[in-house]
CSV table of C-alpha atoms (C1' of nucleotides) in Angstrom, one decimal:
chain,number,residue,atom,x,y,z
A,1,MET,CA,128.2,174.9,116.2
A,2,GLU,CA,130.0,174.2,113.0
A,3,LYS,CA,127.8,174.5,109.9
A,4,LEU,CA,127.1,171.2,108.2
A,5,ARG,CA,128.0,171.1,104.6
A,6,THR,CA,128.9,168.7,101.9
A,7,LEU,CA,132.4,167.3,101.7
A,8,ARG,CA,134.8,169.0,99.4
A,9,GLY,CA,134.1,168.2,95.8
A,10,PHE,CA,130.7,166.7,96.7
A,11,ARG,CA,127.6,168.7,95.8
A,12,ASP,CA,123.8,168.9,95.8
A,13,VAL,CA,122.6,168.8,92.3
A,14,PHE,CA,119.3,170.6,91.9
A,15,GLY,CA,117.3,173.1,89.8
A,16,GLU,CA,118.3,173.6,86.2
A,17,GLU,CA,121.3,171.4,86.5
A,18,ILE,CA,119.3,168.3,87.5
A,19,GLN,CA,116.9,168.9,84.7
A,20,LYS,CA,119.9,168.9,82.3
A,21,PHE,CA,121.2,165.7,83.9
A,22,ASN,CA,117.8,164.1,83.4
A,23,LEU,CA,117.6,165.3,79.8
A,24,ILE,CA,121.1,163.9,79.1
A,25,GLU,CA,120.2,160.5,80.7
A,26,ASN,CA,116.8,160.3,78.9
A,27,VAL,CA,118.3,161.1,75.5
A,28,SER,CA,121.2,158.7,76.1
A,29,ARG,CA,118.9,155.9,77.1
A,30,LYS,CA,116.7,156.5,74.0
A,31,TYR,CA,119.7,156.0,71.7
A,32,PHE,CA,121.2,153.1,73.7
A,33,ASN,CA,117.9,151.3,73.3
A,34,LEU,CA,117.8,152.0,69.6
A,35,PHE,CA,121.3,150.7,69.2
A,36,GLY,CA,120.6,147.5,71.2
A,37,PHE,CA,122.4,148.4,74.4
A,38,LYS,CA,121.1,147.0,77.7
A,39,GLU,CA,121.2,148.8,81.0
A,40,ILE,CA,123.1,147.3,83.9
A,41,GLU,CA,123.6,148.8,87.3
A,42,ILE,CA,126.8,147.8,89.1
A,43,PRO,CA,128.1,148.6,92.6
A,44,VAL,CA,129.6,151.9,93.5
A,45,LEU,CA,132.0,150.1,95.9
A,46,GLU,CA,134.3,147.3,94.8
A,47,LYS,CA,137.4,145.6,95.9
A,48,THR,CA,140.4,147.8,95.5
A,49,GLU,CA,142.2,145.2,93.6
A,50,LEU,CA,139.7,145.4,90.7
A,51,PHE,CA,140.7,148.9,89.9
A,52,VAL,CA,144.4,148.4,90.5
A,53,ARG,CA,144.5,145.5,88.1
A,54,SER,CA,142.4,147.0,85.3
A,55,ILE,CA,143.3,150.7,85.3
A,56,GLY,CA,147.0,150.1,86.0
A,57,ASP,CA,149.1,150.7,89.1
A,58,THR,CA,151.2,153.4,87.6
A,59,THR,CA,148.3,155.6,86.6
A,60,ASP,CA,147.5,158.8,88.5
A,61,ILE,CA,144.1,157.6,89.2
A,62,VAL,CA,145.3,154.5,91.0
A,63,GLU,CA,148.3,156.2,92.5
A,64,LYS,CA,146.7,159.2,94.2
A,65,GLU,CA,143.0,159.7,93.3
A,66,MET,CA,141.1,156.8,94.7
A,67,PHE,CA,138.7,156.9,97.6
A,68,THR,CA,140.2,153.7,99.2
A,69,PHE,CA,139.6,152.6,102.8
A,70,VAL,CA,139.6,149.4,104.8
A,71,ASP,CA,136.0,148.3,105.7
A,72,LEU,CA,134.9,146.7,108.9
A,73,GLY,CA,135.7,143.3,107.7
A,74,GLY,CA,139.3,144.2,107.0
A,75,ASP,CA,139.0,144.4,103.2
A,76,SER,CA,140.5,147.2,101.1
A,77,VAL,CA,137.6,148.7,99.2
A,78,THR,CA,137.4,151.5,96.8
A,79,LEU,CA,134.6,153.9,95.5
A,80,ARG,CA,134.7,153.4,91.7
A,81,PRO,CA,136.8,156.0,89.9
A,82,GLU,CA,135.5,154.9,86.5
A,83,ALA,CA,133.0,152.3,85.3
A,84,THR,CA,134.8,150.1,82.8
A,85,ALA,CA,136.5,148.0,85.5
A,86,GLY,CA,133.2,147.2,87.2
A,87,MET,CA,131.5,146.5,83.8
A,88,VAL,CA,134.2,144.0,82.9
A,89,ARG,CA,133.9,142.4,86.3
A,90,ALA,CA,130.2,142.1,85.8
A,91,TYR,CA,130.6,140.7,82.3
A,92,LEU,CA,132.7,137.9,83.7
A,93,GLN,CA,130.8,137.4,87.0
A,94,GLU,CA,127.4,137.1,85.3
A,95,GLY,CA,128.8,135.0,82.6
A,96,LEU,CA,127.5,137.3,79.8
A,97,TYR,CA,130.2,136.0,77.4
A,98,ALA,CA,128.6,132.6,77.6
A,99,LYS,CA,125.0,133.9,77.2
A,100,GLU,CA,125.4,136.1,74.2
A,101,ARG,CA,127.9,136.4,71.3
A,102,ILE,CA,128.1,140.2,71.7
A,103,SER,CA,127.2,142.1,74.9
A,104,LYS,CA,126.2,145.7,74.5
A,105,VAL,CA,125.7,147.2,77.9
A,106,PHE,CA,125.5,150.6,79.5
A,107,THR,CA,125.4,152.1,83.0
A,108,ILE,CA,124.7,155.5,84.5
A,109,GLY,CA,126.0,156.7,87.8
A,110,SER,CA,128.4,158.4,90.2
A,111,MET,CA,132.1,158.0,90.1
A,112,PHE,CA,134.6,159.2,92.7
A,113,ARG,CA,138.1,160.6,92.4
A,114,HIS,CA,140.0,162.4,95.1
A,115,GLU,CA,141.2,165.4,93.1
A,116,ARG,CA,141.2,169.1,93.8
A,117,PRO,CA,137.8,170.3,92.5
A,118,GLN,CA,137.5,172.9,89.8
A,119,LYS,CA,135.1,173.9,87.0
A,120,GLY,CA,133.6,170.7,85.5
A,121,ARG,CA,135.5,168.5,87.9
A,122,TYR,CA,134.2,167.2,91.2
A,123,ARG,CA,135.1,164.4,93.6
A,124,GLU,CA,131.8,162.8,92.9
A,125,PHE,CA,130.8,163.1,89.3
A,126,HIS,CA,128.4,161.4,86.9
A,127,GLN,CA,129.1,159.3,83.9
A,128,VAL,CA,127.1,157.7,81.2
A,129,ASP,CA,129.1,154.6,80.4
A,130,VAL,CA,128.8,152.3,77.4
A,131,GLU,CA,130.7,149.1,76.7
A,132,SER,CA,130.6,146.5,73.9
A,133,PHE,CA,132.2,143.1,74.4
A,134,GLY,CA,132.9,140.5,71.8
A,135,THR,CA,133.9,142.1,68.5
A,136,ASP,CA,137.0,143.7,67.1
A,137,ASP,CA,135.2,144.9,64.0
A,138,PRO,CA,136.0,148.6,63.5
A,139,LEU,CA,132.4,149.0,62.3
A,140,ILE,CA,131.3,149.2,66.0
A,141,ASP,CA,134.0,151.7,66.8
A,142,ALA,CA,132.5,154.0,64.2
A,143,GLU,CA,129.0,153.1,65.2
A,144,LEU,CA,129.6,154.2,68.8
A,145,LEU,CA,130.9,157.6,67.6
A,146,TRP,CA,127.8,157.9,65.3
A,147,MET,CA,125.6,157.2,68.3
A,148,ILE,CA,127.4,159.8,70.4
A,149,THR,CA,126.9,162.4,67.6
A,150,LEU,CA,123.3,161.6,67.4
A,151,ILE,CA,122.9,162.2,71.2
A,152,LEU,CA,124.8,165.4,71.1
A,153,LYS,CA,122.7,166.6,68.2
A,154,GLU,CA,119.5,166.0,70.1
A,155,LEU,CA,121.0,167.8,73.0
A,156,ASN,CA,121.7,170.8,70.8
A,157,VAL,CA,125.5,170.6,71.3
A,158,ALA,CA,127.0,171.8,68.1
A,159,GLU,CA,130.5,173.0,69.0
A,160,TYR,CA,132.7,170.0,69.5
A,161,THR,CA,135.7,168.2,68.0
A,162,VAL,CA,136.0,164.5,67.6
A,163,GLU,CA,139.6,163.5,68.1
A,164,ILE,CA,140.8,160.0,67.3
A,165,ASN,CA,144.0,158.1,67.4
A,166,SER,CA,145.2,154.5,67.5
A,167,VAL,CA,147.5,153.4,70.3
A,168,GLY,CA,148.1,150.0,68.6
A,169,CYS,CA,148.0,146.5,70.1
A,170,LYS,CA,150.3,145.1,72.7
A,171,GLU,CA,152.8,144.0,70.0
A,172,CYS,CA,153.3,147.3,68.2
A,173,ARG,CA,153.4,149.1,71.5
A,174,GLU,CA,156.0,146.8,72.8
A,175,SER,CA,158.4,147.4,70.0
A,176,PHE,CA,157.6,151.2,69.7
A,177,ARG,CA,158.3,151.6,73.4
A,178,ASP,CA,162.0,150.9,73.0
A,179,GLU,CA,162.2,153.3,70.0
A,180,LEU,CA,160.5,156.0,72.0
A,181,VAL,CA,162.6,155.6,75.1
A,182,SER,CA,165.8,155.8,73.2
A,183,TYR,CA,164.6,159.0,71.5
A,184,PHE,CA,163.7,160.7,74.8
A,185,GLU,CA,166.9,159.5,76.4
A,186,THR,CA,168.7,161.9,74.0
A,187,LYS,CA,166.4,164.8,75.0
A,188,LYS,CA,166.4,164.2,78.7
A,189,ASP,CA,167.6,167.7,79.7
A,190,HIS,CA,164.5,169.2,78.0
A,191,LEU,CA,162.0,167.1,79.8
A,192,CYS,CA,160.1,168.2,83.0
A,193,GLU,CA,160.3,166.2,86.2
A,194,ASP,CA,157.0,164.5,85.6
A,195,CYS,CA,158.1,163.4,82.2
A,196,LEU,CA,161.4,162.0,83.4
A,197,ARG,CA,159.3,159.9,85.7
A,198,ARG,CA,157.0,158.9,82.9
A,199,LEU,CA,160.0,158.0,80.8
A,200,GLU,CA,160.8,155.3,83.4
A,201,ARG,CA,157.3,154.0,84.0
A,202,ASN,CA,155.0,154.8,81.1
A,203,PRO,CA,156.8,156.7,78.3
A,204,LEU,CA,153.7,157.1,76.1
A,205,ARG,CA,152.2,159.4,78.7
A,206,ILE,CA,154.8,162.0,77.8
A,207,PHE,CA,152.5,163.0,74.9
A,208,ASP,CA,150.0,164.1,77.5
A,209,CYS,CA,152.2,166.7,79.1
A,210,LYS,CA,151.1,170.3,78.8
A,211,ASN,CA,154.6,171.7,79.5
A,212,SER,CA,155.7,173.7,76.4
A,213,GLN,CA,159.3,172.3,76.5
A,214,CYS,CA,158.0,168.8,76.6
A,215,ILE,CA,155.6,169.5,73.8
A,216,ASP,CA,158.6,170.8,71.8
A,217,VAL,CA,160.5,167.6,72.3
A,218,THR,CA,157.5,165.5,71.2
A,219,GLN,CA,157.2,167.6,68.0
A,220,SER,CA,160.0,165.7,66.3
A,221,SER,CA,159.6,162.5,68.2
A,222,PRO,CA,158.5,159.3,66.6
A,223,PHE,CA,154.8,158.6,67.0
A,224,LEU,CA,153.2,155.2,67.8
A,225,PHE,CA,150.7,156.1,65.2
A,226,ASP,CA,153.4,155.9,62.5
A,227,SER,CA,154.7,152.5,63.5
A,228,LEU,CA,151.5,150.5,63.9
A,229,CYS,CA,151.7,146.9,62.8
A,230,GLU,CA,149.8,145.9,59.7
A,231,GLY,CA,146.8,144.6,61.6
A,232,CYS,CA,146.4,147.8,63.6
A,233,GLN,CA,146.9,150.0,60.6
A,234,THR,CA,144.2,148.1,58.6
A,235,HIS,CA,141.9,148.3,61.6
A,236,PHE,CA,142.4,152.0,61.8
A,237,GLU,CA,141.9,152.6,58.1
A,238,THR,CA,138.7,150.6,58.1
A,239,PHE,CA,137.6,152.6,61.1
A,240,LEU,CA,138.2,155.8,59.1
A,241,LYS,CA,136.2,154.5,56.2
A,242,HIS,CA,133.2,153.7,58.3
A,243,LEU,CA,133.4,157.1,60.0
A,244,ASN,CA,133.2,158.6,56.6
A,245,ASP,CA,130.2,156.3,55.8
A,246,PHE,CA,128.5,157.7,58.9
A,247,ASN,CA,129.4,161.2,57.8
A,248,ILE,CA,131.3,162.0,61.0
A,249,VAL,CA,134.0,164.7,60.8
A,250,ILE,CA,137.0,163.8,62.8
A,251,ASN,CA,140.4,165.1,63.6
A,252,ILE,CA,143.3,162.6,63.8
A,253,ASN,CA,145.4,163.5,66.8
A,254,LYS,CA,148.6,161.5,67.0
A,255,ARG,CA,149.3,162.9,70.4
A,256,LEU,CA,146.1,161.5,71.9
A,257,VAL,CA,146.9,158.9,74.6
A,258,ARG,CA,144.6,157.8,77.4
A,259,GLY,CA,145.3,158.0,81.0
A,260,LEU,CA,144.3,154.4,81.7
A,261,ASP,CA,146.6,151.5,80.8
A,262,TYR,CA,144.0,149.2,79.2
A,263,TYR,CA,143.5,150.9,75.9
A,264,SER,CA,144.5,149.4,72.6
A,265,LYS,CA,143.9,150.4,68.9
A,266,THR,CA,141.1,152.9,68.7
A,267,VAL,CA,141.0,155.8,71.2
A,268,PHE,CA,138.9,158.9,71.0
A,269,GLU,CA,138.0,162.0,72.8
A,270,ILE,CA,135.3,164.7,72.2
A,271,THR,CA,136.2,168.1,73.3
A,272,SER,CA,134.6,171.5,73.5
A,273,GLY,CA,136.3,174.8,73.6
A,274,ASP,CA,133.6,176.1,76.0
A,275,LEU,CA,134.9,174.0,78.9
A,276,GLY,CA,138.4,175.5,79.5
A,277,ALA,CA,140.9,173.1,80.9
A,278,GLN,CA,138.5,170.3,81.4
A,279,LYS,CA,137.6,170.3,77.7
A,280,ALA,CA,137.1,166.5,77.2
A,281,PHE,CA,133.5,165.6,77.9
A,282,VAL,CA,133.4,162.2,76.1
A,283,ALA,CA,136.3,159.8,76.0
A,284,GLY,CA,136.8,156.2,75.3
A,285,GLY,CA,138.5,153.5,73.2
A,286,ARG,CA,139.1,149.9,72.5
A,287,TYR,CA,140.5,147.6,75.1
A,288,ASN,CA,141.0,144.2,73.5
A,289,ASN,CA,143.2,142.6,76.2
A,290,LEU,CA,141.6,143.7,79.4
A,291,VAL,CA,138.9,141.0,79.7
A,292,GLU,CA,141.5,138.3,79.4
A,293,GLU,CA,143.8,140.0,81.7
A,294,MET,CA,141.0,140.1,84.3
A,295,GLY,CA,140.8,136.3,84.1
A,296,GLY,CA,138.2,135.9,81.3
A,297,PRO,CA,138.2,134.5,77.8
A,298,SER,CA,140.1,136.5,75.2
A,299,THR,CA,137.4,139.1,74.3
A,300,PRO,CA,137.8,142.3,72.3
A,301,ALA,CA,135.9,145.2,73.6
A,302,ILE,CA,135.4,149.0,73.3
A,303,GLY,CA,133.6,151.6,75.4
A,304,PHE,CA,133.3,155.2,76.2
A,305,ALA,CA,132.1,157.5,79.0
A,306,ILE,CA,130.3,160.8,78.9
A,307,GLY,CA,131.1,163.3,81.6
A,308,VAL,CA,127.6,164.3,82.6
A,309,GLU,CA,128.6,167.5,84.5
A,310,ARG,CA,130.7,168.7,81.6
A,311,LEU,CA,128.1,167.9,79.0
A,312,ALA,CA,125.5,169.7,81.1
A,313,LEU,CA,127.7,172.8,81.0
A,314,ILE,CA,127.5,173.0,77.3
A,315,THR,CA,123.9,172.0,77.0
A,316,SER,CA,121.2,174.6,76.9
A,317,ILE,CA,117.8,173.5,78.1
A,318,ASP,CA,114.7,174.4,76.2
A,319,ALA,CA,111.4,175.5,77.6
A,320,LEU,CA,109.9,173.1,80.1
A,321,SER,CA,107.4,170.4,79.2
A,322,GLY,CA,104.2,171.7,77.5
A,323,LYS,CA,101.8,170.4,80.1
A,324,PRO,CA,99.9,173.0,81.9
A,325,SER,CA,99.9,173.2,85.7
A,326,TYR,CA,97.0,174.0,88.0
A,327,PHE,CA,96.7,175.7,91.4
A,328,PHE,CA,93.9,175.5,93.8
A,329,ALA,CA,93.1,178.6,95.8
A,330,TYR,CA,90.5,178.5,98.5
A,331,VAL,CA,88.9,181.0,100.8
A,332,GLY,CA,87.4,179.8,104.1
A,333,GLU,CA,87.2,176.4,105.9
A,334,GLU,CA,84.3,175.1,103.9
A,335,ALA,CA,86.2,175.5,100.6
A,336,LYS,CA,89.0,173.6,102.0
A,337,ASN,CA,86.8,170.5,102.4
A,338,TYR,CA,86.7,170.3,98.6
A,339,LEU,CA,90.4,170.1,98.4
A,340,VAL,CA,90.9,166.4,98.7
A,341,PRO,CA,88.1,165.3,96.3
A,342,ILE,CA,89.4,167.8,93.7
A,343,LEU,CA,93.0,166.6,94.3
A,344,ARG,CA,92.0,163.0,93.7
A,345,SER,CA,90.2,163.9,90.6
A,346,PHE,CA,93.2,165.8,89.2
A,347,ILE,CA,95.7,163.1,90.0
A,348,SER,CA,93.5,160.4,88.4
A,349,GLU,CA,93.5,162.4,85.2
A,350,GLY,CA,97.3,163.0,85.5
A,351,LEU,CA,97.1,166.7,85.9
A,352,SER,CA,99.9,168.6,87.7
A,353,PHE,CA,98.5,170.2,90.8
A,354,ASN,CA,99.5,172.5,93.6
A,355,TYR,CA,98.0,174.6,96.4
A,356,ALA,CA,98.7,176.5,99.6
A,357,TYR,CA,98.6,174.4,102.7
A,358,GLU,CA,97.7,177.3,105.0
A,359,GLY,CA,94.9,179.2,103.5
A,360,LYS,CA,96.1,182.8,104.0
A,361,SER,CA,94.6,185.6,101.9
A,362,LEU,CA,93.5,185.1,98.4
A,363,LYS,CA,96.1,187.6,97.3
A,364,SER,CA,98.8,185.7,99.0
A,365,GLN,CA,97.7,182.5,97.4
A,366,MET,CA,97.6,184.1,94.0
A,367,ARG,CA,101.2,185.3,94.5
A,368,PHE,CA,102.2,181.8,95.5
A,369,ALA,CA,100.5,180.4,92.3
A,370,ASP,CA,102.4,183.0,90.3
A,371,SER,CA,105.7,182.1,91.9
A,372,LEU,CA,105.0,178.5,90.9
A,373,CYS,CA,104.3,179.6,87.3
A,374,ALA,CA,100.8,178.0,87.5
A,375,ASP,CA,99.0,178.2,84.2
A,376,TYR,CA,95.5,178.1,85.7
A,377,VAL,CA,94.2,178.9,89.2
A,378,LEU,CA,91.0,177.3,90.4
A,379,ILE,CA,89.3,179.6,92.9
A,380,LEU,CA,86.8,178.4,95.5
A,381,GLY,CA,85.1,180.4,98.2
A,382,ASP,CA,81.8,180.9,99.9
A,383,ASP,CA,80.3,182.8,97.0
A,384,GLU,CA,81.1,180.0,94.5
A,385,ILE,CA,79.9,177.3,96.9
A,386,ALA,CA,76.6,179.1,97.3
A,387,LYS,CA,76.3,179.3,93.5
A,388,GLY,CA,77.5,175.7,93.0
A,389,ILE,CA,80.4,176.8,90.8
A,390,ILE,CA,84.2,177.0,90.8
A,391,VAL,CA,86.1,179.8,89.0
A,392,MET,CA,89.1,178.9,86.8
A,393,ARG,CA,91.4,181.7,86.0
A,394,ASP,CA,93.9,181.6,83.0
A,395,MET,CA,97.0,183.2,84.5
A,396,ARG,CA,98.3,184.2,81.1
A,397,ASN,CA,95.4,186.0,79.6
A,398,LYS,CA,93.4,186.6,82.9
A,399,ASN,CA,90.2,185.1,81.4
A,400,GLN,CA,88.0,183.4,84.0
A,401,HIS,CA,85.6,180.6,83.5
A,402,GLU,CA,82.9,179.3,85.8
A,403,LEU,CA,82.7,175.5,86.1
A,404,SER,CA,80.2,173.6,87.9
A,405,LEU,CA,81.3,172.5,91.4
A,406,ASP,CA,81.5,168.8,90.9
A,407,PRO,CA,84.8,167.5,92.4
A,408,GLN,CA,84.7,164.1,90.7
A,409,GLY,CA,84.1,165.5,87.2
A,410,LEU,CA,86.2,168.6,87.7
A,411,ALA,CA,89.5,167.4,86.2
A,412,LYS,CA,87.7,166.2,83.0
A,413,ALA,CA,85.9,169.5,82.6
A,414,VAL,CA,89.2,171.4,83.1
A,415,LEU,CA,90.9,169.2,80.6
A,416,LYS,CA,88.3,169.9,78.0
A,417,LEU,CA,88.8,173.6,78.5
A,418,THR,CA,92.5,173.8,78.7
A,419,LEU,CA,93.8,171.4,76.1
B,1,G,C1',150.5,167.9,95.7
B,2,U,C1',151.6,173.4,93.7
B,3,G,C1',150.1,178.6,92.6
B,4,G,C1',146.5,182.8,92.4
B,5,G,C1',141.7,184.9,93.9
B,6,U,C1',137.7,185.3,97.4
B,7,G,C1',135.0,184.8,102.3
B,8,U,C1',129.9,190.6,105.1
B,9,A,C1',121.7,188.9,105.2
B,10,G,C1',118.8,183.2,101.6
B,11,C,C1',121.4,185.4,96.6
B,12,U,C1',124.5,189.5,94.3
B,13,C,C1',127.5,193.0,96.4
B,14,A,C1',128.6,198.1,99.4
B,15,A,C1',130.9,200.2,103.8
B,16,C,C1',138.5,206.0,103.8
B,17,G,C1',140.9,202.2,110.5
B,18,G,C1',135.9,205.9,113.4
B,19,U,C1',128.1,206.2,115.5
B,20,U,C1',123.7,201.1,116.1
B,21,A,C1',127.5,197.1,109.3
B,22,G,C1',124.0,199.0,104.5
B,23,A,C1',121.6,198.4,99.4
B,24,G,C1',119.3,195.7,95.4
B,25,C,C1',117.0,191.1,94.7
B,26,A,C1',114.3,187.3,97.4
B,27,U,C1',110.9,186.5,101.5
B,28,C,C1',106.6,187.9,104.7
B,29,A,C1',102.8,191.5,105.6
B,30,G,C1',100.1,195.9,104.6
B,31,G,C1',98.1,199.6,100.9
B,32,C,C1',93.8,196.5,97.9
B,33,U,C1',90.0,192.2,104.9
B,34,G,C1',88.0,187.8,97.1
B,35,U,C1',92.3,187.9,92.4
B,36,G,C1',99.3,187.2,90.6
B,37,G,C1',103.5,189.8,87.7
B,38,U,C1',104.1,196.5,88.0
B,39,C,C1',103.9,200.3,92.0
B,40,C,C1',104.2,202.2,97.2
B,41,U,C1',105.0,201.3,102.6
B,42,G,C1',106.8,198.4,106.4
B,43,G,C1',108.7,193.8,109.0
B,44,G,C1',111.8,189.7,109.8
B,45,G,C1',116.6,188.1,108.6
B,46,G,C1',124.1,189.2,110.6
B,47,U,C1',128.8,185.8,116.0
B,48,U,C1',131.2,190.3,108.9
B,49,G,C1',134.0,181.9,107.9
B,50,A,C1',136.8,180.7,112.7
B,51,G,C1',140.8,181.8,116.3
B,52,G,C1',144.5,185.1,117.9
B,53,G,C1',147.3,189.8,117.5
B,54,U,C1',148.1,195.4,116.5
B,55,U,C1',145.1,199.8,118.0
B,56,C,C1',141.7,204.5,122.2
B,57,G,C1',138.8,202.0,118.2
B,58,A,C1',139.1,196.3,113.3
B,59,G,C1',134.3,194.0,108.6
B,60,A,C1',138.9,196.5,106.9
B,61,C,C1',145.7,196.0,109.0
B,62,C,C1',149.0,191.4,110.7
B,63,C,C1',149.4,186.0,111.8
B,64,U,C1',147.2,181.2,112.0
B,65,U,C1',143.4,178.1,110.4
B,66,C,C1',139.1,176.6,107.6
B,67,A,C1',136.1,176.9,103.4
B,68,C,C1',134.9,178.3,98.5
B,69,U,C1',136.8,179.2,93.7
B,70,C,C1',140.0,179.4,89.3
B,71,A,C1',144.4,177.5,87.2
B,72,C,C1',148.5,173.8,87.1
B,73,C,C1',148.9,168.4,87.5
B,74,C,C1',145.6,164.6,85.9
B,75,C,C1',141.1,163.3,84.1
B,76,A,C1',135.0,162.4,82.2
RNA sequence: GUGGGUGUAGCUCAACGGUUAGAGCAUCAGGCUGUGGUCCUGGGGGUUGAGGGUUCGAGACCCUUCACUCACCCCA
């Protein structure tokens, strides 16, 4: 029989990695709450159209990376490849724009992209996603980056680069596009196949190309950054000023463009050299037109996503929580009768507890306790029962104490001794 | 979609084309029938990813296929 295993690019997350995931989520939540962001959980599965319309039908994600299928009702549905589209949909569907002047929301969960898996990239991956609707003030652009740096600091991530750029508004992009196309037309024979295709459909993406010839061509090309309209330029300069106020060190990268069509003005990426090719672990930007394009009122917005797997790769986890753990070792059937009362006592005091279900030898139980890294082992056998006591062994220094055998009061007595 | 690497015990890996495929770690047990980590002894655990071929003989060589992995592409 064929062995059952996960689908390609899908994984079981456990052990140290899940601890890191939890840590990342907890630290993120903490700061989101401090900054006034509210959690919202949105569906993993949405109508395909939602993603096609928001992300853009010429993007790689939509063209070849979505888990799309027809459901039993005949609708084309898609597992979300990113969170922003669903967040915008929720913002409109739930009428948040009418309920509050500014909506600051976040969500945490799985995303799906049908790509070839490699280090730090899987078909199911996790993102922490943050969105702010309702203001174009560059102060919030800087505030988001500040919040991210605080989270990274608490997670002990020190080696990273914040790259920022502005991709302008619709208007400056429109006029720049013609300028760019005419420049690349003259360099056509130096561009790779992909870039020739990009030239037709989405010329800005040529800046994304890793091909050395294409990079050469872009060296002397005009940059959108240099032909921003006055409004976008002021927006960017104010953004820079606020970043400086928050004491955030950044790197302006005129080549930085995003792979999704909806971005405008501010875009940013946070990268780490420790991640190899998949070096971006946080990315985001402003998208002032998307809400309107999706059928809502004209609403400026900005958001970002943290790649949890990638962040976990560069996060080192400290020692586990300081709470001691206890193990109950018993010898003989009579001792086992004390198990449940003692268990109840421990749980009601909130003490972490474990034991061997089959009795086995005391030696075996001690080994088990050791393998679980128990801090204390409570030992109960015929001798102790006869004397009305229970022995508590400190596994680190091998000291043993005798406690009176009173199941109800045992946890309290143990607490007094061990804390 | 393209290219490279790798598939042998739960994990990490050995085994020149030649007995019954081994070792370390892990696990279980014993030494020490009431005390963990160290030590010693032993046990269990394998369709060598799958299928075909070459050969007297294949874990090894050839072909096919699958999977994993890294990189490209793209992205978080």
